Structures are given as C-alpha cells and as structure tokens.
mmCIF file of the C-alpha atoms, coordinates in Angstrom:
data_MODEL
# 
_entry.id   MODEL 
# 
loop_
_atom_site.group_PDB 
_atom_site.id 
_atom_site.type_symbol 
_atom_site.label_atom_id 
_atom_site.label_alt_id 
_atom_site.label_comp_id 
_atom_site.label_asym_id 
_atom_site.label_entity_id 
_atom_site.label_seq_id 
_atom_site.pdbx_PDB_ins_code 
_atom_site.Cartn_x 
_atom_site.Cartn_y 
_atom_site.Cartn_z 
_atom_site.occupancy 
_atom_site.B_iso_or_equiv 
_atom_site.pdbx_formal_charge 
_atom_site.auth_seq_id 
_atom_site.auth_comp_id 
_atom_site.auth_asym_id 
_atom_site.auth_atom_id 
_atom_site.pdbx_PDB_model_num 
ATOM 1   C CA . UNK A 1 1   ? -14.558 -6.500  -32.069 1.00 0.00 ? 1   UNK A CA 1 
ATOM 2   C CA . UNK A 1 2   ? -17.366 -4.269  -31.417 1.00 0.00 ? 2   UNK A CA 1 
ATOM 3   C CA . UNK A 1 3   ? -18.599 -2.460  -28.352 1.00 0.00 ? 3   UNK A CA 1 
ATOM 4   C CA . UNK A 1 4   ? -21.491 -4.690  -27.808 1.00 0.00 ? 4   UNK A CA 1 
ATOM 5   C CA . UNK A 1 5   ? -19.122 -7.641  -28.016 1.00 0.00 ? 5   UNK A CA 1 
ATOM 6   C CA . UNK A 1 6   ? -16.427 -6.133  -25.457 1.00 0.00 ? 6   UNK A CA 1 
ATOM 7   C CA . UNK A 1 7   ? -19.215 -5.230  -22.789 1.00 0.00 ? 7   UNK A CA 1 
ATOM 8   C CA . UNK A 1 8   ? -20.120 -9.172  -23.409 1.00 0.00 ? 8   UNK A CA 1 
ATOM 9   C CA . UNK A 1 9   ? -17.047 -10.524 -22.950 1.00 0.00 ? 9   UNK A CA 1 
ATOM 10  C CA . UNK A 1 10  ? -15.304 -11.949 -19.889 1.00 0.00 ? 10  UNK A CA 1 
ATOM 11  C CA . UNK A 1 11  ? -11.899 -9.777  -20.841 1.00 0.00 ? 11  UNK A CA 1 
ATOM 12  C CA . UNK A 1 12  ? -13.248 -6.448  -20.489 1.00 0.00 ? 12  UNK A CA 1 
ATOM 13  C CA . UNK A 1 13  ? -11.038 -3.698  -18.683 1.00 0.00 ? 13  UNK A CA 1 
ATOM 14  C CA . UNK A 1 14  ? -12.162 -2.556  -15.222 1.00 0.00 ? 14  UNK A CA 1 
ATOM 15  C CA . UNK A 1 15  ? -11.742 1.469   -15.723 1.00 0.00 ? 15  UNK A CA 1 
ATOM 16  C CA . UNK A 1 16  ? -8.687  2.683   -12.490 1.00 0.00 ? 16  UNK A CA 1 
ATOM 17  C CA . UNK A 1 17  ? -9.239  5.845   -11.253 1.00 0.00 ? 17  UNK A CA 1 
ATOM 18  C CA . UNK A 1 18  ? -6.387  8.576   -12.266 1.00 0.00 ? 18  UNK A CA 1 
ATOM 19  C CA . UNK A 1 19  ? -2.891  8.011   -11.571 1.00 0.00 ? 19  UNK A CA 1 
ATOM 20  C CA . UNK A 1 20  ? -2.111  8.802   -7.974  1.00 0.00 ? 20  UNK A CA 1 
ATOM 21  C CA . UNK A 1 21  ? 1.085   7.794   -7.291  1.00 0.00 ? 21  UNK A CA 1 
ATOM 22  C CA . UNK A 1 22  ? 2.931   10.368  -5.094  1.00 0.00 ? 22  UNK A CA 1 
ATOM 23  C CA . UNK A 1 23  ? 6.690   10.606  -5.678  1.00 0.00 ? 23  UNK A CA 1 
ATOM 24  C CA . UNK A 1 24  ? 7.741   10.401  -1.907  1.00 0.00 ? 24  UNK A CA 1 
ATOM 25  C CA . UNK A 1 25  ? 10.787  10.851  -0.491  1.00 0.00 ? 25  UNK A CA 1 
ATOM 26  C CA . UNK A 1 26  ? 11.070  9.659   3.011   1.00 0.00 ? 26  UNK A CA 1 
ATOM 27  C CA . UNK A 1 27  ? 14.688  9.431   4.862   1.00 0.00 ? 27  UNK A CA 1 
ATOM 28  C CA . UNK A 1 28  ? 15.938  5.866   5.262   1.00 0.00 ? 28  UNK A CA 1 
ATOM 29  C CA . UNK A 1 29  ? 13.247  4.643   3.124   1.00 0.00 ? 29  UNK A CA 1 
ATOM 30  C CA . UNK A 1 30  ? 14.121  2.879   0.002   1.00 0.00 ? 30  UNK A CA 1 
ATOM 31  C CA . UNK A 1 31  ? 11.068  3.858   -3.241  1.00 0.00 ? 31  UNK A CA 1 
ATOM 32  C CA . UNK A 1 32  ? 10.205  0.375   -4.501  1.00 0.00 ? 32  UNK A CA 1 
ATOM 33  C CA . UNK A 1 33  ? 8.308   -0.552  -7.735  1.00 0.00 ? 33  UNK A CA 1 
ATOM 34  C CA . UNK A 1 34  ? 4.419   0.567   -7.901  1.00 0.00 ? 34  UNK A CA 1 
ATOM 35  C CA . UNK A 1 35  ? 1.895   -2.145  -8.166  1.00 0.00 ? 35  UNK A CA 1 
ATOM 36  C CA . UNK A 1 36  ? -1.327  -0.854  -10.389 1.00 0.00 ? 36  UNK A CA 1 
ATOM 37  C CA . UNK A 1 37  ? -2.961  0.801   -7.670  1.00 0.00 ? 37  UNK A CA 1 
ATOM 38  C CA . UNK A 1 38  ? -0.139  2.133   -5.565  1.00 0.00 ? 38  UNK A CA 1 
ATOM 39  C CA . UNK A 1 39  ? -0.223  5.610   -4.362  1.00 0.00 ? 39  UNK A CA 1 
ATOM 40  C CA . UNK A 1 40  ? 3.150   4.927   -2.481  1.00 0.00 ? 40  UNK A CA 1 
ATOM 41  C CA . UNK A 1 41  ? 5.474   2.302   -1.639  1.00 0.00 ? 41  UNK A CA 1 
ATOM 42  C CA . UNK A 1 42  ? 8.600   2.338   0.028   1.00 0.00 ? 42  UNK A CA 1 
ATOM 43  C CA . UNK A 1 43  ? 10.648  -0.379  2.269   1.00 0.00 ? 43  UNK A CA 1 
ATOM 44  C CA . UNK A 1 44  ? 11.254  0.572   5.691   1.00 0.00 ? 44  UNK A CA 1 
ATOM 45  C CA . UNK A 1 45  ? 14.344  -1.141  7.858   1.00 0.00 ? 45  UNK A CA 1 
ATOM 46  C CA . UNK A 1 46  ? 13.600  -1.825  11.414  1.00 0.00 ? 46  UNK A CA 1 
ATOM 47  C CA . UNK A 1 47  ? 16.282  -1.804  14.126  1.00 0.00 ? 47  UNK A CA 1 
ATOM 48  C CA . UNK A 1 48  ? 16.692  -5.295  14.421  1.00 0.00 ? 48  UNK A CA 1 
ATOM 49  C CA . UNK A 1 49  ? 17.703  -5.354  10.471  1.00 0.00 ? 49  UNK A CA 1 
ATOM 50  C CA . UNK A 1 50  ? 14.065  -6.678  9.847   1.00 0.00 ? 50  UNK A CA 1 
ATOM 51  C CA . UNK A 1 51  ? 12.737  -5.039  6.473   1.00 0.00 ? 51  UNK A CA 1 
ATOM 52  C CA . UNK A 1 52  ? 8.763   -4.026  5.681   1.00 0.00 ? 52  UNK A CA 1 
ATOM 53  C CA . UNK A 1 53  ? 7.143   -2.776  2.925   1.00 0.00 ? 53  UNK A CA 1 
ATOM 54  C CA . UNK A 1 54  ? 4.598   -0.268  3.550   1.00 0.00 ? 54  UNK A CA 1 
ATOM 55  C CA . UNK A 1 55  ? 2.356   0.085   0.706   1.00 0.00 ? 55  UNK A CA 1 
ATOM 56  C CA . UNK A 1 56  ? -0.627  2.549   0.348   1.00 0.00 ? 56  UNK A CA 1 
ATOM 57  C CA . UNK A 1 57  ? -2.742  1.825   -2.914  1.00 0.00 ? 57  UNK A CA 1 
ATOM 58  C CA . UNK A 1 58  ? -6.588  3.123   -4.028  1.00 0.00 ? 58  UNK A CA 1 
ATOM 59  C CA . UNK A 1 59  ? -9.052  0.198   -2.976  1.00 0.00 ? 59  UNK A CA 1 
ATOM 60  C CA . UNK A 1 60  ? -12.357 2.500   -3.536  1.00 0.00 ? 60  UNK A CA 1 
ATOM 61  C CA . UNK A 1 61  ? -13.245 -0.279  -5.514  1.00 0.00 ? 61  UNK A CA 1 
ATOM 62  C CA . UNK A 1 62  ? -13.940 -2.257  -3.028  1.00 0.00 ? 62  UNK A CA 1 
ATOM 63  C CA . UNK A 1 63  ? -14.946 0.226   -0.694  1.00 0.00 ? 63  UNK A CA 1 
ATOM 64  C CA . UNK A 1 64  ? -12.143 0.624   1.718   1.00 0.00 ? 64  UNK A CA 1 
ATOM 65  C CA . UNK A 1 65  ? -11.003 4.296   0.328   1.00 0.00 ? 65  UNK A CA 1 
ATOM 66  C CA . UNK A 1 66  ? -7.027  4.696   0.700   1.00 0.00 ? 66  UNK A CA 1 
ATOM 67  C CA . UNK A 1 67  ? -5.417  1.367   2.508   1.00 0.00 ? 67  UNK A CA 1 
ATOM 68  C CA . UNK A 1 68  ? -1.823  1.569   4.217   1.00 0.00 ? 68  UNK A CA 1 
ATOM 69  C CA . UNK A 1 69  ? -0.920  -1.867  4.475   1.00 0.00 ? 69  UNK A CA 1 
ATOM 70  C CA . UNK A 1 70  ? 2.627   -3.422  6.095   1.00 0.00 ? 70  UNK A CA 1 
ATOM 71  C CA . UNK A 1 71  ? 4.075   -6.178  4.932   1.00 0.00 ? 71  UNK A CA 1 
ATOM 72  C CA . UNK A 1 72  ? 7.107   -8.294  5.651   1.00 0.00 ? 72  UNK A CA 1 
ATOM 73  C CA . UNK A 1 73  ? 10.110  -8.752  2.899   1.00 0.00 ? 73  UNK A CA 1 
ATOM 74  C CA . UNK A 1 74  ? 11.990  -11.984 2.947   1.00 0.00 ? 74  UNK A CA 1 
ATOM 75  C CA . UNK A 1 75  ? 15.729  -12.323 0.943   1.00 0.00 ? 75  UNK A CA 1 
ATOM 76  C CA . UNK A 1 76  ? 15.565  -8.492  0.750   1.00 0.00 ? 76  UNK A CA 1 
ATOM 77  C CA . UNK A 1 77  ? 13.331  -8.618  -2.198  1.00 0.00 ? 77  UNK A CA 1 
ATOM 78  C CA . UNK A 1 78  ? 10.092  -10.817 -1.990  1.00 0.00 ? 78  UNK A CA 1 
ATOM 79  C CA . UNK A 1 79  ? 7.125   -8.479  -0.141  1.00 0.00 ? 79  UNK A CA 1 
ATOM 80  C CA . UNK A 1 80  ? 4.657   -11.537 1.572   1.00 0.00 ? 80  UNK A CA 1 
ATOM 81  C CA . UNK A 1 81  ? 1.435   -10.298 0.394   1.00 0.00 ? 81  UNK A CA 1 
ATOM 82  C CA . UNK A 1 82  ? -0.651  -12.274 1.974   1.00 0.00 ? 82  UNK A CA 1 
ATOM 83  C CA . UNK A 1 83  ? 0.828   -11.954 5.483   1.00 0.00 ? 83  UNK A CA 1 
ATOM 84  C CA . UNK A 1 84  ? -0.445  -8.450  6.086   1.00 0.00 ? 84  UNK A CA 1 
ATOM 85  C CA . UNK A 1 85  ? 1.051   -7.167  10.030  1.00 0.00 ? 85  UNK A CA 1 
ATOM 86  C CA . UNK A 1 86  ? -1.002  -4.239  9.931   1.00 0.00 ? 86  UNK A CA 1 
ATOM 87  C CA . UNK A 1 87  ? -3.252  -2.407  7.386   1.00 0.00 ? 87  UNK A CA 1 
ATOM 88  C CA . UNK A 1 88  ? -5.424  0.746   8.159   1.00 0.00 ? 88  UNK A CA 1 
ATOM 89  C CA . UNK A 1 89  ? -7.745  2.888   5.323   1.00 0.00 ? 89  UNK A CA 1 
ATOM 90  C CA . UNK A 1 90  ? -7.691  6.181   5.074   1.00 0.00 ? 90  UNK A CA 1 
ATOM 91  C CA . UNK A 1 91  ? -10.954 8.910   3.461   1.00 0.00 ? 91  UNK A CA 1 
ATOM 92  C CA . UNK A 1 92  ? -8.947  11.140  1.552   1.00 0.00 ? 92  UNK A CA 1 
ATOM 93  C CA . UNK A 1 93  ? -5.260  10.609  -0.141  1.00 0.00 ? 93  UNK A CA 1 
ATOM 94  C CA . UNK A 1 94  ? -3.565  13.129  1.919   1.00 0.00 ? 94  UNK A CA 1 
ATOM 95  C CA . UNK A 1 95  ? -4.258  11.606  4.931   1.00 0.00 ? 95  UNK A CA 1 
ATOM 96  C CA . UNK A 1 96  ? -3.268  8.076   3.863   1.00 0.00 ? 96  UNK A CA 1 
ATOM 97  C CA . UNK A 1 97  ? 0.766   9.942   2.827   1.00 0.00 ? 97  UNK A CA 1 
ATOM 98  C CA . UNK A 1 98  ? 0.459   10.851  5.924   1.00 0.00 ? 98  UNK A CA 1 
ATOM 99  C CA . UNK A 1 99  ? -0.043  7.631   7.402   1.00 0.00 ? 99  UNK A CA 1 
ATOM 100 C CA . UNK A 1 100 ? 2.107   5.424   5.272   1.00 0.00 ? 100 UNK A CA 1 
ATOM 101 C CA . UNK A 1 101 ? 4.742   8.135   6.368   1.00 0.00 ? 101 UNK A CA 1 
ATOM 102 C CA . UNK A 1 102 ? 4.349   7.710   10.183  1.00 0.00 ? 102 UNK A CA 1 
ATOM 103 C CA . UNK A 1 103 ? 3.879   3.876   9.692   1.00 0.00 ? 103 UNK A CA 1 
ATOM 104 C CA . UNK A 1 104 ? 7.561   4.049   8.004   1.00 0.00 ? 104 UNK A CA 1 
ATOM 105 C CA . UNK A 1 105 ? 8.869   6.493   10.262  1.00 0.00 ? 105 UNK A CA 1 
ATOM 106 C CA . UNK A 1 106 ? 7.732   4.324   13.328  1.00 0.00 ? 106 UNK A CA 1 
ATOM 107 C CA . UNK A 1 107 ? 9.106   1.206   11.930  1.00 0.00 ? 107 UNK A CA 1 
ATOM 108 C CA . UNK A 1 108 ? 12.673  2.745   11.348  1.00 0.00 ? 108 UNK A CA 1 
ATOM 109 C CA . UNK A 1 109 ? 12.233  3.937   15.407  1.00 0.00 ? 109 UNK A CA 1 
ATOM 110 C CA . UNK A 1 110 ? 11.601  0.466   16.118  1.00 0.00 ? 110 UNK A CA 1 
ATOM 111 C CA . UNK A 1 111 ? 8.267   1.080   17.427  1.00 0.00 ? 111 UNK A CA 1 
ATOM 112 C CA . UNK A 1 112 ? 6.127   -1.519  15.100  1.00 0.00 ? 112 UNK A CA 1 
ATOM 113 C CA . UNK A 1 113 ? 4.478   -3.210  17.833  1.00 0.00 ? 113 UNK A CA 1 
ATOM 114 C CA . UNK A 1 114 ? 3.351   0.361   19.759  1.00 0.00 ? 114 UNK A CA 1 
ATOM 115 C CA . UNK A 1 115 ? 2.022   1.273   16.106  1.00 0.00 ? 115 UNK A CA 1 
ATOM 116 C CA . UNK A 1 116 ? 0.288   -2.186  15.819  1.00 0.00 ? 116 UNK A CA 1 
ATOM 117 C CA . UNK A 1 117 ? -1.398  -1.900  19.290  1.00 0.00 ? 117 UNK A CA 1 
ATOM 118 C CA . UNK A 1 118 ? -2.621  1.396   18.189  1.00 0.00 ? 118 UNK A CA 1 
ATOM 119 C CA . UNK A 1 119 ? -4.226  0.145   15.060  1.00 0.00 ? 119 UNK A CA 1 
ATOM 120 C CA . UNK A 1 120 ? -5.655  -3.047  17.427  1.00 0.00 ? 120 UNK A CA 1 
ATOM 121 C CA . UNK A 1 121 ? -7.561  -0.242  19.521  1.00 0.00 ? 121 UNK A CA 1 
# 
C-alpha cells in the first residue's frame, strides 16, 4: 500500500501524542488498566463501600487539554462510561495528577458530593 493510498483511505492512524501515563501510587487506591489515552487511572472506595474510577486521559484532540473524569463501577469491575458524576480539564499534566489525586483522596473521605458542588460552581 502506498502513502498516497493510506492518506486516502478510511483506516488511517490518528498520530497520539507521547506516552504520558504516570505510574501513581495513591494510598487506598487500587492502579487499574490504562485505556489509550490515560495519563492515570485508579479506583477509589467511598465510605459507604461505593467504588469510582477516576480516570485522567489527554483529550487535546478535542480541545479539552487534560480531563479528570469520575465514574461509577458496578460488580467491582465494569467502569459506566457513559454515566460521567463529575469531570473537570486541566492546562498542563501536572495539574490534572494533581487533581485526579484530590478527586480520589476526597472520595475515600467521603466527601464526593462537597467535591461535586465545587466543580458545579
């Protein structure tokens, strides 16, 4: 297949920026498997026993810089992707470890709604 041919085609790769994915280690907080454009990605346990996977991943792509998202986990394994609680982007990548830190670190505290009133503001 030529060049010409691959720029043509509907299959052609989208270029990801360099691997960023920190190797985190946060108390209480379990390292869970990347997804392509994970920086970091850990499940936190609140309290109550409910679990969360915070997730911060490069969407500069699309224009949002460095996105900490939350997201529930059902059966202790499957992360509900598309029922975000709480997402919030970031400029540069150390201040998005810093934030998917505190988001854990509130979570475990059992302060998830005080952190999602602060996002709401």
């Amino acid at each position: 297949m030529t060049l010409e041919t691959m720029e043509n085609s509907e299959q052609m790769l989208i270029p990801i920026a360099g691997n960023e994915q920190q190797t985190l280690e946060i108390a209480g907080a379990a390292p869970v498997r990347f997804q392509t454009l994970d920086v970091a990605r850990h499940v936190a346990i609140a309290p109550n026993g409910k679990r969360y996977v915070v997730a911060t991943f490069n969407d500069q792509r699309l224009k949002r810089d460095y996105v900490t998202a939350i997201y529930p986990q059902q059966g202790g394994y499957l992360t509900l992707i598309r029922l975000v609680t709480a997402e919030s982007s970031s400029e540069t990548i150390e201040e998005a470890i810093q934030k998917h830190t505190r988001f854990i670190q509130m979570i475990q505290q059992g302060k998830l709604q005080e952190l999602l009133a602060s996002l709401a503001k």
